[in-house]
Amino acid sequence: MAESRSLTLAEKVWNDHLVVEGTDGAPDLLYIDLHLVHEVTSPQAFDGLRLAGRPVRRPDLTIATEDHNTPTRGINLPIADLTSRTQIDTLRSNAREFGIRLHSLGDVEQGIVHVVGPQLGLTMPGITVVCGDSHTSTHGAFGAMAFGIGTSEVEHVLATQTLPLKAFKTMAITVEGTLRPGVTAKDIILAVIAQIGTGGGQGYVLEYRGSAIRSLSMEGRMTICNMSIEAGARAGMVAPDQTTFDYLEGRPHAPAGDDWTEAVAYWKTLQTDEGAVFDAEVFLDADALEPFVTWGTNPGQGVSLSENVPDPSGILDANDRATAERALEYMALEAGTPMKQIAVDAVFMGSCTNSRIEDLRAFASVIKGQKKADGVRVMVVPGSARVRIEAEAEGIDRIVTEFGAEWRFAGCSMCLGMNPDQLAPGERCASTSNRNFEGRQGKGGRTHLVSPLVAAATAIRGTLSSPWDLVEAPELVATSLAATSLASTSLASTSKAV
Amino acid sequence: MEAVSVITGIAAPLARSNVDTDQIIPAVFLKRVTKTGFEDALFHGWRQDPDFVLNQPEYAGAKVLVAGPDFGTGSSREHAVWALRDFGFEAVLSSRFGDIFRGNSGKQGLLAAQLTEGDIERLWAAIDEQPGRELSVDLTTKTVSVGSLTVPFDIDDYTRWRLLEGLDDIGLTLRSEAEITEFESRRHSWRPKTLPVK
Ligand code: SF4
């Protein structure tokens, strides 16, 4: 390792986990600090261990939760779908057999795997995190190197706590300026993906930097890192700072006492060095950003909410044009329609992108005292059982139900059509999740990706809307915005109290 | 993973080209939660036909599949290798393989041997003469023999070495066990631990 060379954050974390440096084009062998497991991608990995007679090397660095298949109501009843139930039962017996900590449906720490890790204080700066799930990139918000892996790799990590890997390239995404009230982390990342494309990050670790990123709460940073994968990237990272330390301090698994002091001193070194060179750079102006929304069937097909559905005939590349035409057909949209005139059938507030307490607070602050639009189904799904409890302590559940929305138990829910929460064919949904692929939220369902604030305003008006459109109640907007910026400071105290 | 050197057994001819992984194992079988027990899924569509080669009694217990060109193309599912292995195949011979399929085979101990199209046809002819006869695939000499016929095959050196040593990916990594243990001994006490906090 060339110690004197200026290094990026990603390179520092990588070097810090080198067990064996690869020579002659062989991959490096990297140590894995934290392995998150869920029911969908783990069964065959455990079965592989069993066949080979191998134990789990470090059960103490492994934690499992149930999320993808779990229902979000009637959670005390047996799971109706047979495949889902088999996956859950298999995880339970594997966890027992191999001695893995598991948080099952009904447990206070159960929830979406990417919400649970950070909330327990397991996700921390400078560690390596893997999970058999592409949105593992979420954990990079802490300055960790976190990425999704396949089932054979899950088995590999269970058996060896390491992974053979070729180094990733690095890309800096610099977002400078101040977000206008009503514009959030979700809008930043949707705008980034629209700019670089769904393949733009392929092979890269993205490092998000700049004043607009620094001023985001941990929740906001997680939203951004979460969607790095939608730009094709292996991982996304934000260098740790005081916001990170404040979020972590006092959490169940965070270092304490002398360990805390030592850890923070080390974490402070996890910055990209002056003069370090990225393989690619992208810039975005935060001042100019508006609430953003997707119109198509991949997360890169997005525009500002004040714009119109784009006209594919203006796209030069023939492939892109065909893709856009197909997307509009699937989405049943006419080019030139103002985005704000698009009426929705459903609003989904949840998923590992936006289901943390701050997201729920932002949503609640906009809908408080309002009634949802007639005929719109609104579902609010906390990311974890812990978030649900916390929200209930703050009265968010009452605001949600008085609004006319459904208050559910924790899980992936309508983010993907793998559990009972699904769109019907042809239904249109404003969703705070991360993927608008064809059929993602249910066969034939149509998804518009939005921020929690846009989801809330849309639920009130019934058409895609931002808090800026709630002119009848300008003070509402003011409160909602205050709530979002306050959340980062208030979170540390409230969440630790639970 | 077991070390492979010489595989001797009944050879079944699969005289079809472009056998993709959907034909080797249809998607409906991907819902299972195990890594074994896919023998019933192998070539599921074709096996409904009583005339299909693997339904012929003389090929029962076959260990070597002699296939046409472009075997294992299409979707990357590892299940294709599992299904072949569970059915009892230890080697597949073809003049061209799908890249990912070939990679997955090497990792899971299934020998994917590449022969010329002419040699594949010679092997088919030899099997036709005497269906159910045994054939030998020798990884040490990189040859296939049946009766008096011996033909060469190709395999990359790295995969050959792994098969001869019986190393799957995990086995390979565990050769660095000492380094892993040493790394763990240097790990800071404050790095995350998932065991419940008291
Ligand atoms: S919430 Fe959605 S994206 Fe996140 S882990 Fe669950 S299914 Fe995947």
Short mmCIF file of C-alpha atoms in Angstrom, two decimals, chain B:
data_model
loop_
_atom_site.label_atom_id
_atom_site.label_comp_id
_atom_site.label_asym_id
_atom_site.label_seq_id
_atom_site.Cartn_x
_atom_site.Cartn_y
_atom_site.Cartn_z
CA MET B 1 -16.15 -30.03 -3.64
CA GLU B 2 -14.58 -33.37 -4.64
CA ALA B 3 -11.33 -33.45 -6.59
CA VAL B 4 -11.78 -34.57 -10.20
CA SER B 5 -9.19 -36.45 -12.24
CA VAL B 6 -10.69 -39.27 -14.32
CA ILE B 7 -14.43 -39.60 -14.85
CA THR B 8 -15.54 -42.96 -16.24
CA GLY B 9 -19.18 -43.73 -16.90
CA ILE B 10 -22.03 -44.05 -19.34
CA ALA B 11 -22.15 -41.24 -21.91
CA ALA B 12 -25.48 -39.83 -23.06
CA PRO B 13 -25.60 -38.05 -26.44
CA LEU B 14 -27.61 -34.82 -26.59
CA ALA B 15 -27.61 -34.04 -30.27
CA ARG B 16 -29.06 -30.53 -30.03
CA SER B 17 -27.44 -27.14 -30.35
CA ASN B 18 -28.17 -23.94 -28.41
CA VAL B 19 -29.42 -25.62 -25.28
CA ASP B 20 -30.01 -22.59 -23.05
CA THR B 21 -30.31 -22.62 -19.27
CA ASP B 22 -34.10 -22.25 -19.49
CA GLN B 23 -34.19 -25.63 -21.21
CA ILE B 24 -31.72 -27.13 -18.76
CA ILE B 25 -33.95 -25.97 -15.90
CA PRO B 26 -37.16 -23.98 -16.37
CA ALA B 27 -37.64 -20.82 -14.26
CA VAL B 28 -40.48 -22.33 -12.23
CA PHE B 29 -37.95 -24.43 -10.32
CA LEU B 30 -36.03 -21.36 -9.13
CA LYS B 31 -38.46 -20.80 -6.26
CA ARG B 32 -37.03 -23.65 -4.23
CA VAL B 33 -35.00 -23.00 -1.10
CA THR B 34 -32.47 -25.82 -1.48
CA LYS B 35 -29.26 -26.19 -3.43
CA THR B 36 -29.83 -29.86 -4.21
CA GLY B 37 -32.69 -32.07 -5.31
CA PHE B 38 -32.99 -30.56 -8.79
CA GLU B 39 -32.64 -33.93 -10.61
CA ASP B 40 -36.35 -33.92 -11.46
CA ALA B 41 -36.04 -30.41 -12.91
CA LEU B 42 -33.27 -31.19 -15.40
CA PHE B 43 -34.51 -30.81 -19.00
CA HIS B 44 -37.97 -30.88 -17.50
CA GLY B 45 -39.77 -30.01 -20.73
CA TRP B 46 -37.99 -32.59 -22.86
CA ARG B 47 -38.28 -35.36 -20.33
CA GLN B 48 -42.07 -35.36 -20.77
CA ASP B 49 -41.30 -36.99 -24.15
CA PRO B 50 -40.77 -40.77 -23.72
CA ASP B 51 -38.36 -40.75 -26.69
CA PHE B 52 -36.04 -38.21 -25.09
CA VAL B 53 -32.53 -39.62 -24.77
CA LEU B 54 -32.40 -39.48 -20.96
CA ASN B 55 -35.59 -41.55 -20.81
CA GLN B 56 -33.86 -44.48 -22.57
CA PRO B 57 -32.90 -47.31 -20.21
CA GLU B 58 -29.44 -47.75 -21.76
CA TYR B 59 -28.49 -44.26 -20.59
CA ALA B 60 -29.68 -44.67 -17.01
CA GLY B 61 -27.02 -43.52 -14.58
CA ALA B 62 -25.11 -41.56 -17.25
CA LYS B 63 -22.19 -39.50 -15.93
CA VAL B 64 -21.11 -37.74 -19.11
CA LEU B 65 -23.28 -35.60 -21.37
CA VAL B 66 -22.04 -35.24 -24.93
CA ALA B 67 -23.87 -32.12 -26.13
CA GLY B 68 -24.12 -30.06 -29.31
CA PRO B 69 -22.63 -26.57 -29.74
CA ASP B 70 -23.60 -23.55 -27.56
CA PHE B 71 -24.59 -25.47 -24.49
CA GLY B 72 -25.64 -23.45 -21.41
CA THR B 73 -26.34 -20.10 -23.03
CA GLY B 74 -28.94 -17.62 -21.70
CA SER B 75 -29.85 -16.68 -18.16
CA SER B 76 -27.07 -16.93 -15.60
CA ARG B 77 -28.88 -19.26 -13.18
CA GLU B 78 -26.51 -21.45 -11.18
CA HIS B 79 -29.39 -23.92 -10.89
CA ALA B 80 -28.48 -25.24 -14.34
CA VAL B 81 -25.25 -26.68 -12.97
CA TRP B 82 -26.98 -27.95 -9.82
CA ALA B 83 -29.59 -29.79 -11.92
CA LEU B 84 -26.97 -31.51 -14.09
CA ARG B 85 -24.95 -32.45 -11.05
CA ASP B 86 -27.96 -33.71 -9.09
CA PHE B 87 -29.02 -35.85 -12.04
CA GLY B 88 -25.62 -37.53 -11.85
CA PHE B 89 -23.58 -35.82 -14.56
CA GLU B 90 -19.94 -35.17 -13.71
CA ALA B 91 -18.83 -33.88 -17.11
CA VAL B 92 -20.41 -32.09 -20.06
CA LEU B 93 -18.75 -32.12 -23.46
CA SER B 94 -19.52 -29.52 -26.11
CA SER B 95 -17.80 -27.57 -28.86
CA ARG B 96 -18.95 -24.26 -27.31
CA PHE B 97 -20.37 -23.25 -23.90
CA GLY B 98 -22.19 -20.20 -22.62
CA ASP B 99 -19.56 -18.19 -20.72
CA ILE B 100 -21.39 -17.86 -17.43
CA PHE B 101 -22.44 -21.50 -17.51
CA ARG B 102 -18.85 -22.56 -18.02
CA GLY B 103 -17.73 -20.32 -15.14
CA ASN B 104 -20.43 -21.67 -12.84
CA SER B 105 -19.51 -25.26 -13.77
CA GLY B 106 -15.88 -24.82 -12.79
CA LYS B 107 -16.90 -23.31 -9.47
CA GLN B 108 -19.17 -26.23 -8.64
CA GLY B 109 -17.07 -29.19 -9.71
CA LEU B 110 -18.80 -29.98 -13.00
CA LEU B 111 -16.20 -30.54 -15.72
CA ALA B 112 -17.10 -28.56 -18.87
CA ALA B 113 -14.79 -29.90 -21.57
CA GLN B 114 -14.52 -28.21 -24.93
CA LEU B 115 -13.94 -30.41 -27.98
CA THR B 116 -13.97 -29.70 -31.70
CA GLU B 117 -17.29 -30.19 -33.43
CA GLY B 118 -15.74 -33.04 -35.44
CA ASP B 119 -14.64 -34.87 -32.31
CA ILE B 120 -18.07 -34.46 -30.73
CA GLU B 121 -19.55 -36.09 -33.83
CA ARG B 122 -17.00 -38.92 -33.66
CA LEU B 123 -18.02 -39.50 -30.03
CA TRP B 124 -21.72 -39.51 -30.98
CA ALA B 125 -20.96 -42.11 -33.69
CA ALA B 126 -19.05 -44.27 -31.23
CA ILE B 127 -21.91 -44.10 -28.72
CA ASP B 128 -24.46 -44.86 -31.47
CA GLU B 129 -22.57 -48.05 -32.33
CA GLN B 130 -23.03 -49.34 -28.83
CA PRO B 131 -25.50 -47.29 -26.78
CA GLY B 132 -24.82 -47.29 -23.06
CA ARG B 133 -21.09 -47.92 -23.38
CA GLU B 134 -18.70 -46.29 -20.97
CA LEU B 135 -16.51 -43.38 -21.82
CA SER B 136 -13.60 -41.85 -19.96
CA VAL B 137 -12.77 -38.18 -19.45
CA ASP B 138 -9.21 -37.73 -18.21
CA LEU B 139 -8.51 -34.29 -16.80
CA THR B 140 -4.82 -35.08 -16.22
CA THR B 141 -4.16 -35.74 -19.92
CA LYS B 142 -7.08 -33.60 -21.21
CA THR B 143 -8.43 -36.44 -23.34
CA VAL B 144 -11.70 -38.29 -23.85
CA SER B 145 -11.59 -42.01 -24.76
CA VAL B 146 -14.25 -44.45 -25.80
CA GLY B 147 -13.21 -47.86 -27.11
CA SER B 148 -10.19 -47.33 -29.34
CA LEU B 149 -11.00 -43.65 -29.96
CA THR B 150 -9.13 -40.98 -28.00
CA VAL B 151 -9.66 -37.26 -28.64
CA PRO B 152 -8.27 -34.17 -26.89
CA PHE B 153 -10.29 -31.48 -25.09
CA ASP B 154 -9.67 -27.94 -23.93
CA ILE B 155 -10.12 -26.39 -20.52
CA ASP B 156 -8.43 -23.32 -19.10
CA ASP B 157 -5.49 -24.00 -16.79
CA TYR B 158 -6.96 -22.25 -13.78
CA THR B 159 -10.25 -24.20 -13.83
CA ARG B 160 -8.35 -27.44 -14.48
CA TRP B 161 -6.15 -26.80 -11.47
CA ARG B 162 -9.16 -26.05 -9.26
CA LEU B 163 -10.96 -29.20 -10.38
CA LEU B 164 -7.86 -31.36 -9.86
CA GLU B 165 -7.44 -29.89 -6.38
CA GLY B 166 -11.17 -30.01 -5.61
CA LEU B 167 -11.32 -26.32 -4.71
CA ASP B 168 -14.58 -24.41 -4.86
CA ASP B 169 -14.48 -20.62 -4.30
CA ILE B 170 -14.77 -21.07 -0.58
CA GLY B 171 -12.13 -23.78 -0.48
CA LEU B 172 -9.84 -21.48 -2.41
CA THR B 173 -10.36 -18.64 0.06
CA LEU B 174 -9.88 -20.96 3.01
CA ARG B 175 -6.33 -21.53 1.78
CA SER B 176 -5.78 -18.04 3.21
CA GLU B 177 -7.24 -19.07 6.54
CA ALA B 178 -4.10 -18.05 8.43
CA GLU B 179 -4.24 -14.56 6.92
CA ILE B 180 -7.93 -14.24 7.79
CA THR B 181 -7.31 -15.26 11.39
CA GLU B 182 -4.39 -12.87 11.61
CA PHE B 183 -6.54 -10.05 10.24
CA GLU B 184 -9.22 -10.83 12.82
CA SER B 185 -6.71 -10.63 15.63
CA ARG B 186 -5.95 -7.03 14.62
CA ARG B 187 -9.61 -6.00 14.36
CA HIS B 188 -10.55 -3.11 16.68
CA SER B 189 -12.71 -4.03 19.63
CA TRP B 190 -15.23 -1.35 18.66
CA ARG B 191 -15.99 -2.74 15.23
CA PRO B 192 -19.59 -3.97 15.09
CA LYS B 193 -20.67 -7.17 16.79
CA THR B 194 -24.19 -8.43 16.26
CA LEU B 195 -24.56 -10.48 19.41
CA PRO B 196 -27.38 -9.07 21.52
CA VAL B 197 -26.24 -6.30 23.85
CA LYS B 198 -26.88 -6.97 27.51
#
